[in-house]
mmCIF file of C-alpha atoms in Angstrom:
data_model
loop_
_atom_site.group_PDB
_atom_site.id
_atom_site.type_symbol
_atom_site.label_atom_id
_atom_site.label_comp_id
_atom_site.label_asym_id
_atom_site.label_seq_id
_atom_site.Cartn_x
_atom_site.Cartn_y
_atom_site.Cartn_z
ATOM 1 C CA MET A 1 0.000 0.000 0.000
ATOM 2 C CA THR A 2 2.874 2.393 0.787
ATOM 3 C CA THR A 3 4.277 1.944 -2.706
ATOM 4 C CA VAL A 4 0.916 2.724 -4.311
ATOM 5 C CA ILE A 5 0.522 5.874 -2.234
ATOM 6 C CA LEU A 6 4.048 6.998 -3.135
ATOM 7 C CA ILE A 7 3.362 6.354 -6.827
ATOM 8 C CA ILE A 8 0.133 8.380 -6.731
ATOM 9 C CA THR A 9 1.824 11.216 -4.839
ATOM 10 C CA SER A 10 4.835 11.308 -7.135
ATOM 11 C CA THR A 11 2.683 11.156 -10.276
ATOM 12 C CA LEU A 12 0.460 14.061 -9.198
ATOM 13 C CA THR A 13 3.463 16.131 -8.131
ATOM 14 C CA ALA A 14 5.295 15.351 -11.386
ATOM 15 C CA LEU A 15 2.283 16.267 -13.533
ATOM 16 C CA ILE A 16 2.125 19.740 -12.031
ATOM 17 C CA ALA A 17 5.911 20.145 -12.206
ATOM 18 C CA GLY A 18 5.681 19.315 -15.910
ATOM 19 C CA LEU A 19 2.914 21.845 -16.452
ATOM 20 C CA PHE A 20 4.878 24.678 -14.861
ATOM 21 C CA TYR A 21 8.083 23.584 -16.608
ATOM 22 C CA ALA A 22 6.323 23.590 -19.992
ATOM 23 C CA TYR A 23 5.089 27.112 -19.318
ATOM 24 C CA SER A 24 8.568 28.284 -18.295
ATOM 25 C CA CYS A 25 10.436 26.856 -21.270
ATOM 26 C CA SER A 26 7.885 27.208 -24.068
ATOM 27 C CA VAL A 27 4.505 28.831 -23.420
ATOM 28 C CA ILE A 28 5.916 31.989 -21.823
ATOM 29 C CA LEU A 29 8.434 32.342 -24.641
ATOM 30 C CA GLY A 30 5.790 31.919 -27.344
ATOM 31 C CA LEU A 31 3.331 34.288 -25.696
ATOM 32 C CA GLY A 32 6.103 36.835 -25.231
ATOM 33 C CA LYS A 33 6.323 37.262 -28.997
ATOM 34 C CA LEU A 34 2.671 38.338 -29.308
ATOM 35 C CA SER A 35 1.456 41.920 -29.464
ATOM 36 C CA ASP A 36 0.129 43.382 -26.212
ATOM 37 C CA THR A 37 -3.509 42.783 -27.162
ATOM 38 C CA GLU A 38 -2.855 39.263 -28.452
ATOM 39 C CA TYR A 39 -0.859 38.439 -25.339
ATOM 40 C CA LEU A 40 -3.564 39.622 -22.935
ATOM 41 C CA LYS A 41 -6.322 37.850 -24.873
ATOM 42 C CA ALA A 42 -4.288 34.623 -24.964
ATOM 43 C CA MET A 43 -3.561 34.748 -21.226
ATOM 44 C CA GLN A 44 -7.206 35.488 -20.432
ATOM 45 C CA SER A 45 -8.197 32.441 -22.464
ATOM 46 C CA ILE A 46 -5.529 30.204 -20.915
ATOM 47 C CA ASN A 47 -6.488 31.347 -17.410
ATOM 48 C CA ARG A 48 -10.119 30.454 -18.058
ATOM 49 C CA GLU A 49 -9.385 27.088 -19.657
ATOM 50 C CA ILE A 50 -6.917 25.845 -17.046
ATOM 51 C CA LEU A 51 -9.691 25.881 -14.453
ATOM 52 C CA ASN A 52 -10.820 22.363 -15.313
ATOM 53 C CA PRO A 53 -11.154 19.049 -13.445
ATOM 54 C CA VAL A 54 -7.946 17.554 -14.844
ATOM 55 C CA PHE A 55 -5.857 20.501 -13.641
ATOM 56 C CA PHE A 56 -7.565 20.609 -10.250
ATOM 57 C CA MET A 57 -7.150 16.857 -9.778
ATOM 58 C CA SER A 58 -3.390 17.072 -10.139
ATOM 59 C CA PHE A 59 -2.792 20.501 -8.541
ATOM 60 C CA MET A 60 -5.030 19.889 -5.532
ATOM 61 C CA GLY A 61 -4.241 16.171 -5.541
ATOM 62 C CA ALA A 62 -0.552 16.884 -4.959
ATOM 63 C CA ALA A 63 -1.441 19.414 -2.241
ATOM 64 C CA ILE A 64 -3.524 16.729 -0.500
ATOM 65 C CA MET A 65 -1.437 13.627 -1.171
ATOM 66 C CA LEU A 66 1.909 15.092 -0.127
ATOM 67 C CA PRO A 67 0.815 15.770 3.484
ATOM 68 C CA VAL A 68 -1.205 12.529 3.634
ATOM 69 C CA THR A 69 1.750 10.483 2.397
ATOM 70 C CA THR A 70 4.091 12.284 4.781
ATOM 71 C CA PHE A 71 1.748 11.529 7.681
ATOM 72 C CA LEU A 72 1.378 7.875 6.693
ATOM 73 C CA LEU A 73 5.167 7.447 6.535
ATOM 74 C CA ARG A 74 5.945 9.451 9.676
ATOM 75 C CA GLY A 75 7.863 6.572 11.272
ATOM 76 C CA GLN A 76 10.112 5.960 8.284
ATOM 77 C CA GLY A 77 13.126 8.138 9.201
ATOM 78 C CA SER A 78 14.769 9.555 6.069
ATOM 79 C CA VAL A 79 11.708 8.834 3.931
ATOM 80 C CA PHE A 80 9.579 10.913 6.299
ATOM 81 C CA VAL A 81 12.082 13.796 6.305
ATOM 82 C CA LEU A 82 12.274 13.837 2.498
ATOM 83 C CA LEU A 83 8.487 13.803 2.208
ATOM 84 C CA LEU A 84 8.112 16.477 4.867
ATOM 85 C CA ILE A 85 10.493 18.794 3.024
ATOM 86 C CA ALA A 86 8.799 17.981 -0.317
ATOM 87 C CA THR A 87 5.424 18.802 1.231
ATOM 88 C CA LEU A 88 6.583 22.109 2.707
ATOM 89 C CA VAL A 89 8.279 23.152 -0.545
ATOM 90 C CA TYR A 90 5.141 22.313 -2.535
ATOM 91 C CA LEU A 91 2.667 23.921 -0.147
ATOM 92 C CA VAL A 92 4.670 27.138 0.165
ATOM 93 C CA GLY A 93 6.509 27.419 -3.154
ATOM 94 C CA VAL A 94 3.848 26.000 -5.472
ATOM 95 C CA PHE A 95 0.416 26.097 -3.852
ATOM 96 C CA GLY A 96 1.097 29.222 -1.784
ATOM 97 C CA VAL A 97 2.735 31.149 -4.621
ATOM 98 C CA THR A 98 -0.169 30.222 -6.894
ATOM 99 C CA VAL A 99 -2.857 31.291 -4.420
ATOM 100 C CA VAL A 100 -1.137 34.473 -3.199
ATOM 101 C CA GLY A 101 0.609 35.506 -6.418
ATOM 102 C CA ASN A 102 -0.614 34.009 -9.685
ATOM 103 C CA VAL A 103 -4.343 33.771 -8.937
ATOM 104 C CA PRO A 104 -4.736 37.460 -7.973
ATOM 105 C CA LEU A 105 -2.862 38.432 -11.143
ATOM 106 C CA ASN A 106 -5.087 36.100 -13.173
ATOM 107 C CA ASP A 107 -8.180 37.638 -11.576
ATOM 108 C CA GLN A 108 -6.925 41.156 -12.268
ATOM 109 C CA LEU A 109 -6.302 40.236 -15.901
ATOM 110 C CA GLY A 110 -9.636 38.436 -16.144
ATOM 111 C CA ASN A 111 -11.439 41.604 -15.078
ATOM 112 C CA PHE A 112 -9.511 43.769 -17.540
ATOM 113 C CA ASP A 113 -11.623 44.928 -20.505
ATOM 114 C CA ILE A 114 -9.283 44.650 -23.465
ATOM 115 C CA VAL A 115 -11.858 45.707 -26.066
ATOM 116 C CA ASN A 116 -12.671 49.037 -24.422
ATOM 117 C CA SER A 117 -9.154 49.899 -23.238
ATOM 118 C CA SER A 118 -6.683 52.248 -24.862
ATOM 119 C CA ALA A 119 -3.433 50.972 -26.345
ATOM 120 C CA GLU A 120 -1.573 52.576 -23.431
ATOM 121 C CA ALA A 121 -3.802 50.863 -20.836
ATOM 122 C CA ILE A 122 -3.298 47.529 -22.609
ATOM 123 C CA LYS A 123 0.466 48.056 -22.665
ATOM 124 C CA GLN A 124 0.467 48.936 -18.955
ATOM 125 C CA MET A 125 -1.662 45.894 -18.074
ATOM 126 C CA ARG A 126 0.717 43.609 -19.902
ATOM 127 C CA LYS A 127 3.713 45.167 -18.176
ATOM 128 C CA THR A 128 2.037 44.829 -14.774
ATOM 129 C CA PHE A 129 0.965 41.238 -15.400
ATOM 130 C CA GLU A 130 3.642 39.570 -17.527
ATOM 131 C CA ILE A 131 6.849 40.255 -15.604
ATOM 132 C CA ARG A 132 5.428 39.325 -12.194
ATOM 133 C CA TRP A 133 3.406 36.336 -13.449
ATOM 134 C CA ASN A 134 6.402 34.872 -15.281
ATOM 135 C CA MET A 135 8.679 35.309 -12.275
ATOM 136 C CA LEU A 136 6.132 33.606 -10.018
ATOM 137 C CA ASN A 137 5.767 30.762 -12.511
ATOM 138 C CA HIS A 138 9.542 30.262 -12.500
ATOM 139 C CA VAL A 139 9.426 30.087 -8.687
ATOM 140 C CA ARG A 140 6.666 27.466 -8.895
ATOM 141 C CA THR A 141 8.645 25.523 -11.488
ATOM 142 C CA ILE A 142 11.788 25.433 -9.346
ATOM 143 C CA CYS A 143 9.913 24.575 -6.149
ATOM 144 C CA ASN A 144 7.795 21.901 -7.821
ATOM 145 C CA THR A 145 10.881 20.359 -9.421
ATOM 146 C CA LEU A 146 12.606 20.272 -6.045
ATOM 147 C CA SER A 147 9.503 18.745 -4.503
ATOM 148 C CA ILE A 148 9.300 15.928 -7.058
ATOM 149 C CA ILE A 149 13.027 15.220 -6.722
ATOM 150 C CA LEU A 150 12.534 14.825 -2.969
ATOM 151 C CA VAL A 151 9.528 12.534 -3.503
ATOM 152 C CA ILE A 152 11.544 10.407 -5.924
ATOM 153 C CA CYS A 153 14.338 10.181 -3.354
ATOM 154 C CA ALA A 154 11.751 9.097 -0.767
ATOM 155 C CA CYS A 155 10.557 6.392 -3.173
ATOM 156 C CA ILE A 156 14.124 5.134 -3.589
ATOM 157 C CA TRP A 157 14.865 5.228 0.146
ATOM 158 C CA ASN A 158 11.578 3.495 0.848
ATOM 159 C CA ARG A 159 12.664 0.583 -1.374
ATOM 160 C CA THR A 160 16.164 0.323 0.120
ATOM 161 C CA PRO A 161 16.399 -2.604 2.573
#
């Protein structure tokens, strides 16, 4: 049962790490080449579409399974410590950064009326949104990658006799 729980936890954590990594090394770069209006419209669309059951299952699933797995393996020495650190890194550096940083920016952009805004207002909105959002996504990418590395190490240590 422990192995199954570790596999579920690592899979959910890896899925989200992959999502943020893909954004950091491709999506952000592609969107960066768009005009201000195209960029804002694309991000508004992406921000709406990502709010779906598949995303929530992995994003929230990792946030739930990491602490649950850590609790279930609390007597396992190094495995517990690795999972505890992975959990803290994910909850603060991924979940926390998303809730406190990215979501408010997404909401601000979602409420921005591109059609009825001047070119200068559109340019300012992009400047306000893009630099901060990208930086926060890079933080999430690094933290999520560290978290999955720690979970993988816990899986290996858990299998070591």
